[in-house]
mmCIF file of C-alpha atoms in Angstrom:
data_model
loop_
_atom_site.group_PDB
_atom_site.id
_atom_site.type_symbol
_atom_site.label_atom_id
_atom_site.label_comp_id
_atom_site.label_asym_id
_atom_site.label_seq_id
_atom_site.Cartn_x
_atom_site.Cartn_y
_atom_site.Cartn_z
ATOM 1 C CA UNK W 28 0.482 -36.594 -26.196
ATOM 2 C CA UNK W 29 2.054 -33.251 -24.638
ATOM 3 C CA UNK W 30 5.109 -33.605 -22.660
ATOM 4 C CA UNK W 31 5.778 -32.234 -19.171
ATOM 5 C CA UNK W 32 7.316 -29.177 -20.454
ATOM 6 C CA UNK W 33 4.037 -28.710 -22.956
ATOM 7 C CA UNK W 34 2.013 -28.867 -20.556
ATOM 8 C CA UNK W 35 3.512 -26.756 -17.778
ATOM 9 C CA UNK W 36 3.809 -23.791 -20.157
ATOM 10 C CA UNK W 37 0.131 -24.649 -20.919
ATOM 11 C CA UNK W 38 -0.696 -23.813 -16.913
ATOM 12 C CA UNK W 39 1.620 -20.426 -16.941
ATOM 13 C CA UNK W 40 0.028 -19.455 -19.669
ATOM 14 C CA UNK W 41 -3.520 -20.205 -18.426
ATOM 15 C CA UNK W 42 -2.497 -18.518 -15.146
ATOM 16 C CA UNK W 43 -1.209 -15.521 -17.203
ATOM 17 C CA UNK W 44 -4.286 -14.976 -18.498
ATOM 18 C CA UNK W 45 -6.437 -15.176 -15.880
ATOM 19 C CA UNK W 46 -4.265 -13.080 -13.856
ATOM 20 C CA UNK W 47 -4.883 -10.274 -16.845
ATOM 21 C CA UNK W 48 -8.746 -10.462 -16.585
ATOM 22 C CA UNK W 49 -8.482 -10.279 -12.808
ATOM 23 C CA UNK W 50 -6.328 -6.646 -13.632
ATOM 24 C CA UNK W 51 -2.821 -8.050 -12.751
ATOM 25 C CA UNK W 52 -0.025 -7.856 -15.260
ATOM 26 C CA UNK W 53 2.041 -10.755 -16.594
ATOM 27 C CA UNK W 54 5.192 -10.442 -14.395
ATOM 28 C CA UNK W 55 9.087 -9.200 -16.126
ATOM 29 C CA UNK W 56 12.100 -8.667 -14.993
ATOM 30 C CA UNK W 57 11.742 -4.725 -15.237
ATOM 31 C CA UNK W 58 8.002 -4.717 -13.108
ATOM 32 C CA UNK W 59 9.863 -6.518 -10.393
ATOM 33 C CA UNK W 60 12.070 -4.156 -10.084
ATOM 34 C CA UNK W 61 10.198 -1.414 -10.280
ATOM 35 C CA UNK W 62 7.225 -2.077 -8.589
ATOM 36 C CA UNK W 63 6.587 1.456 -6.579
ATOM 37 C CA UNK W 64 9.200 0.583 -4.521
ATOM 38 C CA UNK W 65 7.185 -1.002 -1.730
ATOM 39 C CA UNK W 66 10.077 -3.481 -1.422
ATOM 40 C CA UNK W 67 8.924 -6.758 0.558
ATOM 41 C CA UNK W 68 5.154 -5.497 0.228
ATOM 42 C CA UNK W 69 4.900 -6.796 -3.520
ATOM 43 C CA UNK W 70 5.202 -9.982 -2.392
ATOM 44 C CA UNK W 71 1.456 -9.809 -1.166
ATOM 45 C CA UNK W 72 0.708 -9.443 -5.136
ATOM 46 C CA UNK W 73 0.634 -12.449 -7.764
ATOM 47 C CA UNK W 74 4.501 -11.987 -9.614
ATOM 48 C CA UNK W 75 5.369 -9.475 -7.300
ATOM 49 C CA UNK W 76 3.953 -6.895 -9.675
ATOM 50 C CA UNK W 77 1.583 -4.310 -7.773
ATOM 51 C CA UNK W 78 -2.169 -4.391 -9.740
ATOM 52 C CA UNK W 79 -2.490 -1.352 -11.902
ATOM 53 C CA UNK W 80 -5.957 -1.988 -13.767
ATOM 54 C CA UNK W 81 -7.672 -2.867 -10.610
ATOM 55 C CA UNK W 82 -9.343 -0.979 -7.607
ATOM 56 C CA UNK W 83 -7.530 -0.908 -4.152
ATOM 57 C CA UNK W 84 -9.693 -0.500 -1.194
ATOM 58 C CA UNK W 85 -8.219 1.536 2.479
ATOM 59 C CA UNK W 86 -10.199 1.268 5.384
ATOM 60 C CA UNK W 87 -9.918 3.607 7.822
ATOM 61 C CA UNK W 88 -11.635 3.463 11.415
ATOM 62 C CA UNK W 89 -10.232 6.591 12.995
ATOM 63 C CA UNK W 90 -9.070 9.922 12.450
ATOM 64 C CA UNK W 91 -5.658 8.779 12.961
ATOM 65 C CA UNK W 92 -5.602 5.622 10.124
ATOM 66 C CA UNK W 93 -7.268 8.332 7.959
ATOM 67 C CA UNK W 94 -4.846 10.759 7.934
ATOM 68 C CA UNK W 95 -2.073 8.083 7.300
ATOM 69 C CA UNK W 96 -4.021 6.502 4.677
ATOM 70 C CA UNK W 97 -4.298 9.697 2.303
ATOM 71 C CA UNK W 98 -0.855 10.335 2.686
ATOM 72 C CA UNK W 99 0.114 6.854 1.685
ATOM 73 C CA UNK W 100 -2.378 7.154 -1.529
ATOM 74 C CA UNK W 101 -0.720 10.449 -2.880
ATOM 75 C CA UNK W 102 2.612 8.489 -2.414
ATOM 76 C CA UNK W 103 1.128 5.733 -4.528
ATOM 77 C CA UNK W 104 -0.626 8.137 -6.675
ATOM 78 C CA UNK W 105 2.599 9.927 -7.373
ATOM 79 C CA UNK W 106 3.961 6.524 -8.250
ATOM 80 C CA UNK W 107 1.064 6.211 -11.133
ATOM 81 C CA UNK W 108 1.319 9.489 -12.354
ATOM 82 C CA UNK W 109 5.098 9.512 -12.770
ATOM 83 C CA UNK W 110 5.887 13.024 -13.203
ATOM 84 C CA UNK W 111 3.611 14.096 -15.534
ATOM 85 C CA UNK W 112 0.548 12.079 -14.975
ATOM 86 C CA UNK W 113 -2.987 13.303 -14.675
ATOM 87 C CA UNK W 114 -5.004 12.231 -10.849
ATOM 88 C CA UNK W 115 -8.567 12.934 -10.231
ATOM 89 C CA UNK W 116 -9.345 13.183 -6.604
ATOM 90 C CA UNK W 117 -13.083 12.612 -5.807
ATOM 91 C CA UNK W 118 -14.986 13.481 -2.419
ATOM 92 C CA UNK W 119 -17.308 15.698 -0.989
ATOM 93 C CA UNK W 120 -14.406 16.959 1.772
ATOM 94 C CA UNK W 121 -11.667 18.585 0.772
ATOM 95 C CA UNK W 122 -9.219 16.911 3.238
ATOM 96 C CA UNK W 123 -6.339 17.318 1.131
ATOM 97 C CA UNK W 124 -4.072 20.837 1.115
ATOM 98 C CA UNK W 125 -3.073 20.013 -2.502
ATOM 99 C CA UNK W 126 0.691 22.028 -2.086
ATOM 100 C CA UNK W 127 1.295 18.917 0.000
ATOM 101 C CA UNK W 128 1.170 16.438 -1.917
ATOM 102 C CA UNK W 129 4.189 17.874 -3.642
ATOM 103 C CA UNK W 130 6.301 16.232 -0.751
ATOM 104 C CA UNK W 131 4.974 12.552 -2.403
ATOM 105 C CA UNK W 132 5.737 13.388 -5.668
ATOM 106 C CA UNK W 133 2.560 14.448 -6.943
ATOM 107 C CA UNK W 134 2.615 17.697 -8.738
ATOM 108 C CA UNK W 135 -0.576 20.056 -7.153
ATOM 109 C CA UNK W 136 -1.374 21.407 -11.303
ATOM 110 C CA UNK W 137 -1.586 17.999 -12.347
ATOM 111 C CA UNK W 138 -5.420 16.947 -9.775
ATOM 112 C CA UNK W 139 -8.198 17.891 -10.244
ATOM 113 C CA UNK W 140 -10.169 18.243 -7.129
ATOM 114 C CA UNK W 141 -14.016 17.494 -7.494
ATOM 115 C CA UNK W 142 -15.710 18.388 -4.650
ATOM 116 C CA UNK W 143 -19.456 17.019 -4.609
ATOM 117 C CA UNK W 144 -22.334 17.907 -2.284
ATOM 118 C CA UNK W 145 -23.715 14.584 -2.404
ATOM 119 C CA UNK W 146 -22.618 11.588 -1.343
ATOM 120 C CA UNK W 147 -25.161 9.559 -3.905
ATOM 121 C CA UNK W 148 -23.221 11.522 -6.558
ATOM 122 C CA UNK W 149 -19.523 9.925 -5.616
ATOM 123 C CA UNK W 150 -19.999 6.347 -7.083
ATOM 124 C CA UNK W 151 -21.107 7.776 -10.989
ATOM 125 C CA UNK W 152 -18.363 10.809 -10.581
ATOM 126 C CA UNK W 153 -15.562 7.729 -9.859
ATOM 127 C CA UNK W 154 -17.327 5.537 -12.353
ATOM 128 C CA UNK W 155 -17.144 8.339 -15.388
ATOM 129 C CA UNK W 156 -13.508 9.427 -14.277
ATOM 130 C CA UNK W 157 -12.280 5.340 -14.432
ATOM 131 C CA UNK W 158 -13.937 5.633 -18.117
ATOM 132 C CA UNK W 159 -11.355 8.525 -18.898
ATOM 133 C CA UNK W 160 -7.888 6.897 -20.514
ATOM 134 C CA UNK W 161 -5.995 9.953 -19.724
ATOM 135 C CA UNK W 162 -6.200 9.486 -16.296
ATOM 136 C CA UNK W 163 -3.325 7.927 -14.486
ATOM 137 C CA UNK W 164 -5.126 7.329 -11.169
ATOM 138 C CA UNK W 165 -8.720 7.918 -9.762
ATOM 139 C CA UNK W 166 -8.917 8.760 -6.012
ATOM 140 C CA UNK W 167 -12.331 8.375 -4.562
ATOM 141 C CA UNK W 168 -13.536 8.912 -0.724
ATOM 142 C CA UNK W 169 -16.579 7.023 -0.460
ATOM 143 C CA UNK W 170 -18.115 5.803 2.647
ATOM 144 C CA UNK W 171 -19.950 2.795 1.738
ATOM 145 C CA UNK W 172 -19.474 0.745 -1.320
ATOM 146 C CA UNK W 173 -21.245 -3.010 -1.852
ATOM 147 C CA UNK W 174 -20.320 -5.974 -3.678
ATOM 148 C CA UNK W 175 -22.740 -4.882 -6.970
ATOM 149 C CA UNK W 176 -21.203 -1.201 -7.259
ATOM 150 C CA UNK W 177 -17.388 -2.554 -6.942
ATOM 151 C CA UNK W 178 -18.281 -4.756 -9.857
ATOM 152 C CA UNK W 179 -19.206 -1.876 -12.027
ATOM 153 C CA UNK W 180 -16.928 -0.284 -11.225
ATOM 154 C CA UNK W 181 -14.468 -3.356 -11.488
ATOM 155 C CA UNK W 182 -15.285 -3.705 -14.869
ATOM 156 C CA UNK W 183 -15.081 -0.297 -16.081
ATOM 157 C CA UNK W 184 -11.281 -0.328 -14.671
ATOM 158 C CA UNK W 185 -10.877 -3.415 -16.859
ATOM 159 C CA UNK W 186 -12.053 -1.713 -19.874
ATOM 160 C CA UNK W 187 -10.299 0.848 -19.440
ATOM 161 C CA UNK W 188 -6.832 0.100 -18.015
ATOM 162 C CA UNK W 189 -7.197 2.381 -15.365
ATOM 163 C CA UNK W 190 -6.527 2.451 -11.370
ATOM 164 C CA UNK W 191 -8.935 3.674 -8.828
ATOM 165 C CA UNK W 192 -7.823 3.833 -5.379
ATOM 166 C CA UNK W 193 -10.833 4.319 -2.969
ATOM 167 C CA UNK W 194 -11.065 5.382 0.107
ATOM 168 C CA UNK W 195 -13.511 4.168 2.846
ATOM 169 C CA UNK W 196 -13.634 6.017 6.314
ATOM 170 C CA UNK W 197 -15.731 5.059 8.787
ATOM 171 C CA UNK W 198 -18.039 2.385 6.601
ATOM 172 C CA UNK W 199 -20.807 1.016 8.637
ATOM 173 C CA UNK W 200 -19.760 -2.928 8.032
ATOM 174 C CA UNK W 201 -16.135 -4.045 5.903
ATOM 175 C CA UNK W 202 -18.017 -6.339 3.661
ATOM 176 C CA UNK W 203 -17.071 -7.810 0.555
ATOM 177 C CA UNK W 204 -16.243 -5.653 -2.405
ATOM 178 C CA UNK W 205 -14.682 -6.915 -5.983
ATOM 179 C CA UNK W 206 -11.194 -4.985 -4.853
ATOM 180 C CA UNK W 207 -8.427 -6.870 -6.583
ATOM 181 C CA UNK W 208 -7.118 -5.667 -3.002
ATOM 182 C CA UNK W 209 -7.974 -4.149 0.229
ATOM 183 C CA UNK W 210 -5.830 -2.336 2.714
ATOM 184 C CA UNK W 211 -5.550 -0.696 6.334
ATOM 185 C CA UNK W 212 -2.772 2.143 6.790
ATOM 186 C CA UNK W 213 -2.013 3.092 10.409
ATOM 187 C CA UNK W 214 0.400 5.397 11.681
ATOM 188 C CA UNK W 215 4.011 4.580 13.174
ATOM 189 C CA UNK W 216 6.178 6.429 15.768
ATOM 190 C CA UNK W 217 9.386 7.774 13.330
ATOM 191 C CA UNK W 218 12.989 9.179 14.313
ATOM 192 C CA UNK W 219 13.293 12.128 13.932
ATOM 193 C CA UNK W 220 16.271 12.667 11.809
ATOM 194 C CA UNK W 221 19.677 14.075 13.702
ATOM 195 C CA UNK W 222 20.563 16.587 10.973
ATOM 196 C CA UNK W 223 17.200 18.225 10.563
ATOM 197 C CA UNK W 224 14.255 19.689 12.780
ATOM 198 C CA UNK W 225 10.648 17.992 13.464
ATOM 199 C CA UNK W 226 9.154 14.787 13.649
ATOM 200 C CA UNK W 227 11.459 12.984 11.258
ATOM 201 C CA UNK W 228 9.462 10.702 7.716
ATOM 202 C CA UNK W 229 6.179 9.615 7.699
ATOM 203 C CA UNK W 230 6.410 5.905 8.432
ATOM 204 C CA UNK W 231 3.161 3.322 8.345
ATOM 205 C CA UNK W 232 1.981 0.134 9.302
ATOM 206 C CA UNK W 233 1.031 -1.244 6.016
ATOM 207 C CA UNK W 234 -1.420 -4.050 6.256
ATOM 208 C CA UNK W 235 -2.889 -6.146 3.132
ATOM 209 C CA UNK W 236 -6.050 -7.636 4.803
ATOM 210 C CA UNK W 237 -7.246 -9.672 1.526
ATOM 211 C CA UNK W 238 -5.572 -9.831 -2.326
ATOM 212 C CA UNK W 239 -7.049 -11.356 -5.406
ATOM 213 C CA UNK W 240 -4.255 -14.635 -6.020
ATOM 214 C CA UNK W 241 -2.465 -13.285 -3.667
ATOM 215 C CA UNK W 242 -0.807 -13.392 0.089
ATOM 216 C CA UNK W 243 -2.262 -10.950 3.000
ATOM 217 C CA UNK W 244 0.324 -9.507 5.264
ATOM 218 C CA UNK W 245 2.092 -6.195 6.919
ATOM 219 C CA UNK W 246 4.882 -4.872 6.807
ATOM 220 C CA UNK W 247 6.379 -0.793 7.993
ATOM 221 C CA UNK W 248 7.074 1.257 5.372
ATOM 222 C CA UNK W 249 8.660 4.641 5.750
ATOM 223 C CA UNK W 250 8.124 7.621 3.238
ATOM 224 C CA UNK W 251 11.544 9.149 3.167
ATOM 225 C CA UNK W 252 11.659 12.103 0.783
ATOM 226 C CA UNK W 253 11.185 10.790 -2.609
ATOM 227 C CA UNK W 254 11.091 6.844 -2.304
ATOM 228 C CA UNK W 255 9.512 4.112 0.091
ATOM 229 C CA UNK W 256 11.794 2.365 2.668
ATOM 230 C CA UNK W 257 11.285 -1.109 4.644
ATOM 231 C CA UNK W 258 11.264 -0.642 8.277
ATOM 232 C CA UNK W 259 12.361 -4.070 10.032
ATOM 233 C CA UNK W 260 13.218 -2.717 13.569
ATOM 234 C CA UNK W 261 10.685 -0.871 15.517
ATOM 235 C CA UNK W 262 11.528 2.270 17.416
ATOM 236 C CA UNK W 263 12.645 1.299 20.574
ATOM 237 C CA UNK W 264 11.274 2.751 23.859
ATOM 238 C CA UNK W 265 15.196 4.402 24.403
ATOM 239 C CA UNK W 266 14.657 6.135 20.915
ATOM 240 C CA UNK W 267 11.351 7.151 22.099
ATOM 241 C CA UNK W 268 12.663 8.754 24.836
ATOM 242 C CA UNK W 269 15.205 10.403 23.157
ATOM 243 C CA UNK W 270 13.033 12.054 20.342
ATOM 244 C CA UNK W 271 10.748 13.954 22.899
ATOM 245 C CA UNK W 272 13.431 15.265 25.222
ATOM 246 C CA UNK W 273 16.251 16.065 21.813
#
């Protein structure tokens, strides 16, 4: 007969597993740490380890959350990529200046823009690019996406190790997709900063409206130069004040 202990490590290993075939990583010390920097957001994910081999749906309803979102995927794309790191960016708008992206981290040499005519083309495009091992992220704009097509693609991400982060704008109805996660990015008043011109860092409301195993929730994050940073106190209306009139 197995013992307490026996049987406990039983379960975490059980729940290992299953958190591996869902595209989640067993948790260490070093992924805690290290995981992109979104500080209290990995909390949302099971061990507190951001899903790498899984897709990540943003939904965006206006021009505004748009914007904000594809700034917040380059930072997490530069994140993947690390430096050297190859990103394919799929859509069939270029809304991206690619010399920007340089100010998340992500090197404009090391995309590859494919810009399709077709919107029935984007799914197989994102499908074959997921296939490709070399990759270390798969950006895809894609209006509408149902439950069978996130499956496929699901799987091939599984197969493959890879991350595709896809982005929705507009979609006729948020229905139910196999994302091991889905978000909504929104913009947030910053402060300017005293010692430099402008508008001051970009700075989100990051909201995790469903996660595979894990817990929803939202949280502001700010994008200051290089590296993520928890925002826990709004700007005030005082500050507000102050950043229009200097």
């Amino acid at each position: 007969m197995k013992t307490q202990a026996e049987k406990s490590e039983m379960i975490a290993r059980l729940q290992s597993d299953i958190l591996s075939l869902q595209g989640f990583r067993t948790p260490s010390l070093d992924m805690k740490q290290d995981s992109f920097g979104l500080g209290p957001v990995a909390s949302a994910f099971p061990g507190g380890v951001f899903p790498t081999a899984g897709i990540h749906e943003f939904i965006s309803q206006t021009p505004q959350q748009s914007a904000a979102t594809s700034g917040f995927m380059a930072a997490l794309a530069g994140n993947l990529m690390r430096g050297d790191g190859i990103c394919v960016w799929v859509g069939t708008k270029r809304t991206i200046y690619p010399l920007a992206l340089t100010y998340f981290g992500v090197s404009a040499d090391h995309v590859i823009f494919i810009d399709l005519k077709k919107e029935k083309d984007l799914l197989w495009v994102i499908e074959e690019a997921l296939k490709c091992t070399a990759l270390s992220a798969v950006v895809g704009e894609i209006k509408e996406l149902n439950l069978t097509e996130s499956r496929r693609l699901q799987l091939t991400i599984e197969e493959n190790k890879s991350t595709g982060l896809l982005h929705r704008v507009s979609p006729r109805l948020s229905n139910p997709t196999a994302a091991v996660c889905r978000w909504q990015i929104s913009p947030v008043q910053g402060l300017p900063q005293h010692i430099l011109p402008g508008i001051g860092f970009p700075r989100w409301q990051v909201t995790i409206q469903k996660v595979r195993s894990g817990e929803p929730g939202s949280w502001q994050l700010e994008w200051n130069q290089d590296h993520f940073e928890h925002i826990t106190a709004p700007v005030t209306a005082d500050e507000q004040y102050l950043s229009r009139v200097g």
